[in-house]
JSON list of C-alpha atoms and ligand atoms in Angstrom, two decimals:
[
{"chain": "A", "resi": 91, "resn": "MET", "atom": "CA", "xyz": [-7.39, -15.69, -68.76]},
{"chain": "A", "resi": 92, "resn": "ARG", "atom": "CA", "xyz": [-8.55, -15.79, -65.17]},
{"chain": "A", "resi": 93, "resn": "ARG", "atom": "CA", "xyz": [-7.10, -13.84, -62.27]},
{"chain": "A", "resi": 94, "resn": "PHE", "atom": "CA", "xyz": [-6.97, -15.29, -58.74]},
{"chain": "A", "resi": 95, "resn": "ALA", "atom": "CA", "xyz": [-6.95, -12.42, -56.35]},
{"chain": "A", "resi": 96, "resn": "GLY", "atom": "CA", "xyz": [-8.71, -14.13, -53.43]},
{"chain": "A", "resi": 97, "resn": "PRO", "atom": "CA", "xyz": [-6.27, -15.80, -50.97]},
{"chain": "A", "resi": 98, "resn": "VAL", "atom": "CA", "xyz": [-3.65, -13.04, -50.75]},
{"chain": "A", "resi": 99, "resn": "ALA", "atom": "CA", "xyz": [-5.33, -10.96, -48.06]},
{"chain": "A", "resi": 100, "resn": "VAL", "atom": "CA", "xyz": [-5.26, -13.68, -45.37]},
{"chain": "A", "resi": 101, "resn": "LEU", "atom": "CA", "xyz": [-1.62, -13.29, -44.30]},
{"chain": "A", "resi": 102, "resn": "THR", "atom": "CA", "xyz": [-1.50, -9.67, -43.22]},
{"chain": "A", "resi": 103, "resn": "GLY", "atom": "CA", "xyz": [-3.36, -9.81, -39.90]},
{"chain": "A", "resi": 104, "resn": "ALA", "atom": "CA", "xyz": [-0.57, -11.53, -37.96]},
{"chain": "A", "resi": 105, "resn": "LEU", "atom": "CA", "xyz": [1.76, -8.52, -37.99]},
{"chain": "A", "resi": 106, "resn": "VAL", "atom": "CA", "xyz": [-0.45, -6.26, -35.85]},
{"chain": "A", "resi": 107, "resn": "LEU", "atom": "CA", "xyz": [-0.12, -8.14, -32.56]},
{"chain": "A", "resi": 108, "resn": "THR", "atom": "CA", "xyz": [3.51, -7.40, -31.71]},
{"chain": "A", "resi": 109, "resn": "GLY", "atom": "CA", "xyz": [3.99, -3.97, -30.00]},
{"chain": "A", "resi": 110, "resn": "CYS", "atom": "CA", "xyz": [2.57, -4.77, -26.53]},
{"chain": "A", "resi": 111, "resn": "GLY", "atom": "CA", "xyz": [5.85, -5.56, -24.85]},
{"chain": "A", "resi": 112, "resn": "GLY", "atom": "CA", "xyz": [5.60, -3.02, -22.02]},
{"chain": "A", "resi": 113, "resn": "SER", "atom": "CA", "xyz": [7.06, -5.29, -19.37]},
{"chain": "A", "resi": 114, "resn": "ASP", "atom": "CA", "xyz": [7.05, -2.58, -16.67]},
{"chain": "A", "resi": 115, "resn": "ASP", "atom": "CA", "xyz": [3.27, -2.58, -16.55]},
{"chain": "A", "resi": 116, "resn": "ALA", "atom": "CA", "xyz": [3.33, -6.27, -15.55]},
{"chain": "A", "resi": 117, "resn": "LYS", "atom": "CA", "xyz": [5.02, -5.43, -12.24]},
{"chain": "A", "resi": 118, "resn": "ALA", "atom": "CA", "xyz": [3.62, -3.79, -9.15]},
{"chain": "A", "resi": 119, "resn": "GLN", "atom": "CA", "xyz": [4.34, -0.04, -9.00]},
{"chain": "A", "resi": 120, "resn": "LEU", "atom": "CA", "xyz": [3.71, 1.12, -5.47]},
{"chain": "A", "resi": 121, "resn": "SER", "atom": "CA", "xyz": [3.42, 4.55, -3.95]},
{"chain": "A", "resi": 122, "resn": "VAL", "atom": "CA", "xyz": [2.31, 5.69, -0.52]},
{"chain": "A", "resi": 123, "resn": "GLY", "atom": "CA", "xyz": [0.09, 8.62, 0.43]},
{"chain": "A", "resi": 124, "resn": "SER", "atom": "CA", "xyz": [-1.96, 10.08, 3.27]},
{"chain": "A", "resi": 125, "resn": "ALA", "atom": "CA", "xyz": [0.25, 8.71, 6.03]},
{"chain": "A", "resi": 126, "resn": "TYR", "atom": "CA", "xyz": [-0.48, 9.90, 9.58]},
{"chain": "A", "resi": 127, "resn": "MET", "atom": "CA", "xyz": [-0.48, 8.85, 13.20]},
{"chain": "A", "resi": 128, "resn": "PRO", "atom": "CA", "xyz": [-3.03, 10.24, 15.66]},
{"chain": "A", "resi": 129, "resn": "GLN", "atom": "CA", "xyz": [-1.11, 11.53, 18.69]},
{"chain": "A", "resi": 130, "resn": "PRO", "atom": "CA", "xyz": [-0.84, 8.53, 21.01]},
{"chain": "A", "resi": 131, "resn": "VAL", "atom": "CA", "xyz": [-2.13, 8.68, 24.59]},
{"chain": "A", "resi": 132, "resn": "SER", "atom": "CA", "xyz": [-0.05, 5.73, 25.83]},
{"chain": "A", "resi": 133, "resn": "ASP", "atom": "CA", "xyz": [2.90, 3.67, 24.63]},
{"chain": "A", "resi": 134, "resn": "MET", "atom": "CA", "xyz": [0.69, 2.25, 21.87]},
{"chain": "A", "resi": 135, "resn": "ALA", "atom": "CA", "xyz": [-0.28, 4.04, 18.69]},
{"chain": "A", "resi": 136, "resn": "ALA", "atom": "CA", "xyz": [-2.10, 3.44, 15.43]},
{"chain": "A", "resi": 137, "resn": "GLY", "atom": "CA", "xyz": [-0.89, 4.51, 11.98]},
{"chain": "A", "resi": 138, "resn": "PHE", "atom": "CA", "xyz": [-2.79, 4.99, 8.75]},
{"chain": "A", "resi": 139, "resn": "LEU", "atom": "CA", "xyz": [-1.82, 5.36, 5.08]},
{"chain": "A", "resi": 140, "resn": "ASP", "atom": "CA", "xyz": [-2.76, 4.41, 1.52]},
{"chain": "A", "resi": 141, "resn": "ILE", "atom": "CA", "xyz": [-0.63, 2.19, -0.69]},
{"chain": "A", "resi": 142, "resn": "ALA", "atom": "CA", "xyz": [-1.48, 2.57, -4.38]},
{"chain": "A", "resi": 143, "resn": "ASN", "atom": "CA", "xyz": [-0.40, 0.14, -7.07]},
{"chain": "A", "resi": 144, "resn": "LYS", "atom": "CA", "xyz": [-0.30, 1.46, -10.63]},
{"chain": "A", "resi": 145, "resn": "GLY", "atom": "CA", "xyz": [1.15, -1.77, -12.01]},
{"chain": "A", "resi": 146, "resn": "GLY", "atom": "CA", "xyz": [-0.52, -4.83, -13.44]},
{"chain": "A", "resi": 147, "resn": "GLU", "atom": "CA", "xyz": [0.62, -7.29, -10.81]},
{"chain": "A", "resi": 148, "resn": "LYS", "atom": "CA", "xyz": [-0.54, -7.53, -7.21]},
{"chain": "A", "resi": 149, "resn": "ASP", "atom": "CA", "xyz": [1.88, -7.29, -4.32]},
{"chain": "A", "resi": 150, "resn": "GLU", "atom": "CA", "xyz": [1.62, -7.98, -0.62]},
{"chain": "A", "resi": 151, "resn": "LEU", "atom": "CA", "xyz": [2.58, -5.92, 2.39]},
{"chain": "A", "resi": 152, "resn": "THR", "atom": "CA", "xyz": [4.44, -8.47, 4.47]},
{"chain": "A", "resi": 153, "resn": "SER", "atom": "CA", "xyz": [5.85, -6.45, 7.42]},
{"chain": "A", "resi": 154, "resn": "VAL", "atom": "CA", "xyz": [6.42, -2.99, 8.77]},
{"chain": "A", "resi": 155, "resn": "THR", "atom": "CA", "xyz": [9.36, -1.76, 10.82]},
{"chain": "A", "resi": 156, "resn": "SER", "atom": "CA", "xyz": [10.12, 1.48, 12.63]},
{"chain": "A", "resi": 157, "resn": "ASP", "atom": "CA", "xyz": [12.80, 2.70, 15.02]},
{"chain": "A", "resi": 158, "resn": "VAL", "atom": "CA", "xyz": [10.17, 3.98, 17.47]},
{"chain": "A", "resi": 159, "resn": "GLY", "atom": "CA", "xyz": [9.13, 0.46, 18.48]},
{"chain": "A", "resi": 160, "resn": "PRO", "atom": "CA", "xyz": [7.65, -2.77, 17.19]},
{"chain": "A", "resi": 161, "resn": "VAL", "atom": "CA", "xyz": [4.95, -2.49, 14.52]},
{"chain": "A", "resi": 162, "resn": "SER", "atom": "CA", "xyz": [2.33, -5.02, 13.51]},
{"chain": "A", "resi": 163, "resn": "VAL", "atom": "CA", "xyz": [-0.33, -4.98, 10.80]},
{"chain": "A", "resi": 164, "resn": "HIS", "atom": "CA", "xyz": [-3.91, -5.27, 12.02]},
{"chain": "A", "resi": 165, "resn": "GLU", "atom": "CA", "xyz": [-7.26, -5.58, 10.36]},
{"chain": "A", "resi": 166, "resn": "THR", "atom": "CA", "xyz": [-10.58, -4.94, 12.04]},
{"chain": "A", "resi": 167, "resn": "VAL", "atom": "CA", "xyz": [-13.06, -7.79, 12.06]},
{"chain": "A", "resi": 168, "resn": "GLY", "atom": "CA", "xyz": [-16.38, -6.73, 13.51]},
{"chain": "A", "resi": 169, "resn": "GLN", "atom": "CA", "xyz": [-15.51, -4.95, 16.76]},
{"chain": "A", "resi": 170, "resn": "ALA", "atom": "CA", "xyz": [-12.19, -6.70, 17.26]},
{"chain": "A", "resi": 171, "resn": "MET", "atom": "CA", "xyz": [-8.80, -6.28, 15.66]},
{"chain": "A", "resi": 172, "resn": "GLU", "atom": "CA", "xyz": [-6.59, -9.08, 14.56]},
{"chain": "A", "resi": 173, "resn": "GLU", "atom": "CA", "xyz": [-2.94, -9.21, 13.59]},
{"chain": "A", "resi": 174, "resn": "VAL", "atom": "CA", "xyz": [-2.39, -10.41, 10.02]},
{"chain": "A", "resi": 175, "resn": "LYS", "atom": "CA", "xyz": [0.74, -11.75, 8.36]},
{"chain": "A", "resi": 176, "resn": "SER", "atom": "CA", "xyz": [0.18, -9.85, 5.12]},
{"chain": "A", "resi": 177, "resn": "LEU", "atom": "CA", "xyz": [-2.30, -7.75, 3.20]},
{"chain": "A", "resi": 178, "resn": "ASP", "atom": "CA", "xyz": [-2.77, -7.66, -0.58]},
{"chain": "A", "resi": 179, "resn": "VAL", "atom": "CA", "xyz": [-2.05, -4.58, -2.64]},
{"chain": "A", "resi": 180, "resn": "PRO", "atom": "CA", "xyz": [-4.22, -5.36, -5.72]},
{"chain": "A", "resi": 181, "resn": "ALA", "atom": "CA", "xyz": [-3.08, -4.67, -9.28]},
{"chain": "A", "resi": 182, "resn": "HIS", "atom": "CA", "xyz": [-4.32, -1.27, -10.45]},
{"chain": "A", "resi": 183, "resn": "GLY", "atom": "CA", "xyz": [-5.79, -0.74, -7.00]},
{"chain": "A", "resi": 184, "resn": "GLN", "atom": "CA", "xyz": [-4.92, 0.26, -3.49]},
{"chain": "A", "resi": 185, "resn": "LEU", "atom": "CA", "xyz": [-4.57, -0.97, 0.04]},
{"chain": "A", "resi": 186, "resn": "VAL", "atom": "CA", "xyz": [-6.19, 1.51, 2.43]},
{"chain": "A", "resi": 187, "resn": "PHE", "atom": "CA", "xyz": [-5.48, 1.83, 6.15]},
{"chain": "A", "resi": 188, "resn": "LYS", "atom": "CA", "xyz": [-8.08, 3.91, 7.93]},
{"chain": "A", "resi": 189, "resn": "SER", "atom": "CA", "xyz": [-9.71, 4.37, 11.29]},
{"chain": "A", "resi": 190, "resn": "GLY", "atom": "CA", "xyz": [-12.04, 1.43, 11.93]},
{"chain": "A", "resi": 191, "resn": "GLY", "atom": "CA", "xyz": [-10.33, -0.74, 9.29]},
{"chain": "A", "resi": 192, "resn": "ASN", "atom": "CA", "xyz": [-6.80, -1.87, 8.53]},
{"chain": "A", "resi": 193, "resn": "HIS", "atom": "CA", "xyz": [-4.19, -0.09, 10.65]},
{"chain": "A", "resi": 194, "resn": "LEU", "atom": "CA", "xyz": [-0.60, -0.25, 11.70]},
{"chain": "A", "resi": 195, "resn": "MET", "atom": "CA", "xyz": [-0.21, -0.94, 15.41]},
{"chain": "A", "resi": 196, "resn": "PHE", "atom": "CA", "xyz": [2.77, 0.49, 17.22]},
{"chain": "A", "resi": 197, "resn": "ASP", "atom": "CA", "xyz": [3.59, -1.08, 20.55]},
{"chain": "A", "resi": 198, "resn": "LYS", "atom": "CA", "xyz": [5.96, -0.23, 23.38]},
{"chain": "A", "resi": 199, "resn": "LEU", "atom": "CA", "xyz": [6.88, 3.18, 21.97]},
{"chain": "A", "resi": 200, "resn": "LYS", "atom": "CA", "xyz": [10.38, 4.10, 23.07]},
{"chain": "A", "resi": 201, "resn": "HIS", "atom": "CA", "xyz": [9.58, 7.76, 23.63]},
{"chain": "A", "resi": 202, "resn": "THR", "atom": "CA", "xyz": [6.61, 10.11, 23.75]},
{"chain": "A", "resi": 203, "resn": "LEU", "atom": "CA", "xyz": [5.30, 11.20, 20.36]},
{"chain": "A", "resi": 204, "resn": "LYS", "atom": "CA", "xyz": [3.56, 14.54, 20.00]},
{"chain": "A", "resi": 205, "resn": "GLN", "atom": "CA", "xyz": [1.74, 16.38, 17.27]},
{"chain": "A", "resi": 206, "resn": "GLY", "atom": "CA", "xyz": [4.31, 17.74, 14.81]},
{"chain": "A", "resi": 207, "resn": "ASP", "atom": "CA", "xyz": [6.72, 14.84, 15.22]},
{"chain": "A", "resi": 208, "resn": "ASN", "atom": "CA", "xyz": [7.53, 12.55, 12.31]},
{"chain": "A", "resi": 209, "resn": "VAL", "atom": "CA", "xyz": [7.77, 8.78, 12.58]},
{"chain": "A", "resi": 210, "resn": "THR", "atom": "CA", "xyz": [9.86, 6.94, 10.00]},
{"chain": "A", "resi": 211, "resn": "VAL", "atom": "CA", "xyz": [8.22, 3.71, 8.89]},
{"chain": "A", "resi": 212, "resn": "LYS", "atom": "CA", "xyz": [9.61, 1.14, 6.50]},
{"chain": "A", "resi": 213, "resn": "LEU", "atom": "CA", "xyz": [7.15, -1.01, 4.53]},
{"chain": "A", "resi": 214, "resn": "HIS", "atom": "CA", "xyz": [8.29, -4.39, 3.29]},
{"chain": "A", "resi": 215, "resn": "PHE", "atom": "CA", "xyz": [6.63, -6.21, 0.36]},
{"chain": "A", "resi": 216, "resn": "ALA", "atom": "CA", "xyz": [6.61, -9.70, -1.11]},
{"chain": "A", "resi": 217, "resn": "LYS", "atom": "CA", "xyz": [7.87, -8.52, -4.51]},
{"chain": "A", "resi": 218, "resn": "SER", "atom": "CA", "xyz": [8.69, -4.82, -4.53]},
{"chain": "A", "resi": 219, "resn": "GLY", "atom": "CA", "xyz": [11.60, -3.30, -2.63]},
{"chain": "A", "resi": 220, "resn": "PRO", "atom": "CA", "xyz": [10.96, -1.64, 0.72]},
{"chain": "A", "resi": 221, "resn": "LEU", "atom": "CA", "xyz": [9.40, 1.82, 0.91]},
{"chain": "A", "resi": 222, "resn": "THR", "atom": "CA", "xyz": [10.31, 4.35, 3.60]},
{"chain": "A", "resi": 223, "resn": "VAL", "atom": "CA", "xyz": [7.50, 6.65, 4.70]},
{"chain": "A", "resi": 224, "resn": "GLU", "atom": "CA", "xyz": [7.53, 9.73, 6.91]},
{"chain": "A", "resi": 225, "resn": "MET", "atom": "CA", "xyz": [4.41, 9.49, 9.03]},
{"chain": "A", "resi": 226, "resn": "PRO", "atom": "CA", "xyz": [3.49, 12.84, 10.64]},
{"chain": "A", "resi": 227, "resn": "VAL", "atom": "CA", "xyz": [1.91, 12.80, 14.10]},
{"chain": "A", "resi": 228, "resn": "LYS", "atom": "CA", "xyz": [-1.41, 14.64, 14.02]},
{"chain": "A", "resi": 229, "resn": "SER", "atom": "CA", "xyz": [-3.83, 15.57, 16.78]},
{"chain": "A", "resi": 230, "resn": "ALA", "atom": "CA", "xyz": [-5.45, 12.69, 18.64]},
{"chain": "A", "resi": 231, "resn": "THR", "atom": "CA", "xyz": [-8.77, 13.41, 16.94]},
{"chain": "A", "resi": 232, "resn": "TYR", "atom": "CA", "xyz": [-7.44, 14.03, 13.43]},
{"chain": "A", "resi": 233, "resn": "ASN", "atom": "CA", "xyz": [-9.55, 12.37, 10.75]},
{"chain": "A", "resi": 234, "resn": "PRO", "atom": "CA", "xyz": [-8.57, 12.93, 7.11]},
{"chain": "A", "resi": 235, "resn": "THR", "atom": "CA", "xyz": [-12.11, 12.40, 5.83]},
{"chain": "A", "resi": 236, "resn": "THR", "atom": "CA", "xyz": [-13.56, 15.28, 7.88]},
{"chain": "A", "resi": 237, "resn": "GLY", "atom": "CA", "xyz": [-10.44, 17.42, 8.27]},
{"chain": "A", "resi": 238, "resn": "HIS", "atom": "CA", "xyz": [-10.90, 19.49, 5.09]},
{"chain": "B", "resi": 1424, "resn": "LIG", "atom": "CU1", "xyz": [-4.68, -2.88, 16.28]}
]
Protein backbone atom coordinates (compact mmCIF):
# COMPACT_ATOMS: atom_id res chain seq x y z
CA MET A 1 0.00 0.00 0.00
CA ARG A 2 1.28 3.44 -0.88
CA ARG A 3 0.22 6.73 0.72
CA PHE A 4 0.04 9.94 -1.30
CA ALA A 5 0.54 12.78 1.11
CA GLY A 6 2.15 15.27 -1.30
CA PRO A 7 -0.40 17.56 -3.03
CA VAL A 8 -2.61 18.40 -0.04
CA ALA A 9 -0.54 21.30 1.31
CA VAL A 10 -0.89 23.50 -1.79
CA LEU A 11 -4.40 24.85 -1.11
CA THR A 12 -3.94 26.51 2.27
CA GLY A 13 -2.00 29.64 1.30
CA ALA A 14 -4.93 31.45 -0.34
CA LEU A 15 -6.81 32.05 2.92
CA VAL A 16 -4.23 34.38 4.45
CA LEU A 17 -4.67 37.35 2.10
CA THR A 18 -8.14 38.53 3.15
CA GLY A 19 -8.05 40.80 6.27
CA CYS A 20 -6.61 43.99 4.72
CA GLY A 21 -9.91 45.74 4.08
CA GLY A 22 -9.18 48.93 6.04
CA SER A 23 -10.86 51.25 3.57
CA ASP A 24 -10.34 54.36 5.74
CA ASP A 25 -6.61 54.23 5.22
CA ALA A 26 -7.15 54.61 1.48
CA LYS A 27 -8.57 58.11 1.94
CA ALA A 28 -6.82 61.34 2.82
CA GLN A 29 -7.01 62.15 6.55
CA LEU A 30 -6.09 65.77 6.99
CA SER A 31 -5.24 67.81 10.04
CA VAL A 32 -3.85 71.31 10.42
CA GLY A 33 -1.20 72.58 12.81
CA SER A 34 1.15 75.48 13.49
CA ALA A 35 -1.11 78.13 11.96
CA TYR A 36 -0.08 81.77 12.42
CA MET A 37 -0.09 85.15 10.77
CA PRO A 38 2.72 87.64 11.38
CA GLN A 39 1.13 90.96 12.36
CA PRO A 40 0.53 92.77 9.07
CA VAL A 41 1.97 96.23 8.42
CA SER A 42 -0.45 97.11 5.62
CA ASP A 43 -3.71 95.79 4.21
CA MET A 44 -1.83 92.69 3.01
CA ALA A 45 -0.73 89.77 5.17
CA ALA A 46 0.85 86.35 4.90
CA GLY A 47 -0.33 83.21 6.68
CA PHE A 48 1.48 79.99 7.47
CA LEU A 49 0.42 76.50 8.58
CA ASP A 50 1.08 72.78 8.14
CA ILE A 51 -1.43 70.37 6.64
CA ALA A 52 -0.69 66.75 7.55
CA ASN A 53 -2.20 63.77 5.75
CA LYS A 54 -2.25 60.50 7.66
CA GLY A 55 -4.21 58.71 4.95
CA GLY A 56 -3.04 56.68 1.99
CA GLU A 57 -4.43 58.94 -0.72
CA LYS A 58 -3.15 62.37 -1.72
CA ASP A 59 -5.40 65.40 -1.66
CA GLU A 60 -5.10 68.93 -3.00
CA LEU A 61 -5.64 72.28 -1.37
CA THR A 62 -7.75 74.04 -3.98
CA SER A 63 -8.74 77.33 -2.34
CA VAL A 64 -8.76 79.28 0.89
CA THR A 65 -11.42 81.69 2.13
CA SER A 66 -11.64 84.06 5.08
CA ASP A 67 -14.02 86.77 6.22
CA VAL A 68 -11.14 89.24 6.71
CA GLY A 69 -10.56 89.58 2.96
CA PRO A 70 -9.60 87.68 -0.19
CA VAL A 71 -7.00 84.93 0.20
CA SER A 72 -4.82 83.35 -2.44
CA VAL A 73 -2.29 80.53 -2.30
CA HIS A 74 1.27 81.46 -3.26
CA GLU A 75 4.46 79.56 -3.73
CA THR A 76 7.90 81.10 -3.83
CA VAL A 77 9.96 80.51 -6.94
CA GLY A 78 13.46 81.89 -6.60
CA GLN A 79 12.98 85.45 -5.29
CA ALA A 80 9.46 85.85 -6.65
CA MET A 81 6.11 84.56 -5.52
CA GLU A 82 3.46 83.14 -7.76
CA GLU A 83 -0.19 82.42 -7.25
CA VAL A 84 -1.05 78.74 -7.73
CA LYS A 85 -4.40 77.07 -8.34
CA SER A 86 -3.72 74.16 -6.01
CA LEU A 87 -1.04 72.46 -3.95
CA ASP A 88 -0.70 68.73 -3.28
CA VAL A 89 -1.06 67.25 0.18
CA PRO A 90 0.85 63.97 -0.34
CA ALA A 91 -0.34 60.64 1.09
CA HIS A 92 1.34 59.97 4.45
CA GLY A 93 3.01 63.36 4.17
CA GLN A 94 2.42 67.03 4.68
CA LEU A 95 2.05 70.32 2.91
CA VAL A 96 4.08 72.98 4.70
CA PHE A 97 3.58 76.73 4.46
CA LYS A 98 6.51 78.68 5.86
CA SER A 99 8.33 81.96 5.51
CA GLY A 100 10.25 81.95 2.22
CA GLY A 101 8.15 79.12 0.78
CA ASN A 102 4.47 78.40 0.28
CA HIS A 103 2.22 80.93 2.00
CA LEU A 104 -1.31 82.18 2.14
CA MET A 105 -1.64 85.73 0.88
CA PHE A 106 -4.32 87.95 2.36
CA ASP A 107 -5.23 91.01 0.35
CA LYS A 108 -7.34 94.10 1.02
CA LEU A 109 -7.82 93.32 4.70
CA LYS A 110 -11.10 94.78 5.88
CA HIS A 111 -9.77 95.89 9.25
CA THR A 112 -6.50 96.21 11.13
CA LEU A 113 -5.19 92.96 12.59
CA LYS A 114 -3.02 93.04 15.70
CA GLN A 115 -1.06 90.54 17.72
CA GLY A 116 -3.51 88.52 19.82
CA ASP A 117 -6.29 88.59 17.22
CA ASN A 118 -7.52 85.41 15.59
CA VAL A 119 -8.28 85.06 11.91
CA THR A 120 -10.70 82.35 10.84
CA VAL A 121 -9.60 80.63 7.64
CA LYS A 122 -11.42 77.93 5.72
CA LEU A 123 -9.37 75.48 3.65
CA HIS A 124 -11.02 73.77 0.70
CA PHE A 125 -9.77 70.50 -0.78
CA ALA A 126 -10.31 68.48 -3.94
CA LYS A 127 -11.52 65.39 -2.03
CA SER A 128 -11.81 66.03 1.69
CA GLY A 129 -14.38 68.33 3.24
CA PRO A 130 -13.37 71.88 4.19
CA LEU A 131 -11.34 72.53 7.35
CA THR A 132 -11.79 75.64 9.46
CA VAL A 133 -8.64 76.94 11.14
CA GLU A 134 -8.14 79.63 13.77
CA MET A 135 -5.00 81.47 12.76
CA PRO A 136 -3.55 83.55 15.63
CA VAL A 137 -1.87 86.84 14.79
CA LYS A 138 1.68 86.87 16.16
CA SER A 139 4.32 89.58 16.28
CA ALA A 140 5.59 90.83 12.93
CA THR A 141 8.92 89.07 13.48
CA TYR A 142 7.55 85.79 14.88
CA ASN A 143 9.28 82.74 13.44
CA PRO A 144 8.25 79.32 14.74
CA THR A 145 11.62 77.75 13.97
CA THR A 146 13.53 80.15 16.22
CA GLY A 147 10.78 81.08 18.66
CA HIS A 148 11.39 78.27 21.17
CU1 LIG B 1 2.54 85.99 -1.76
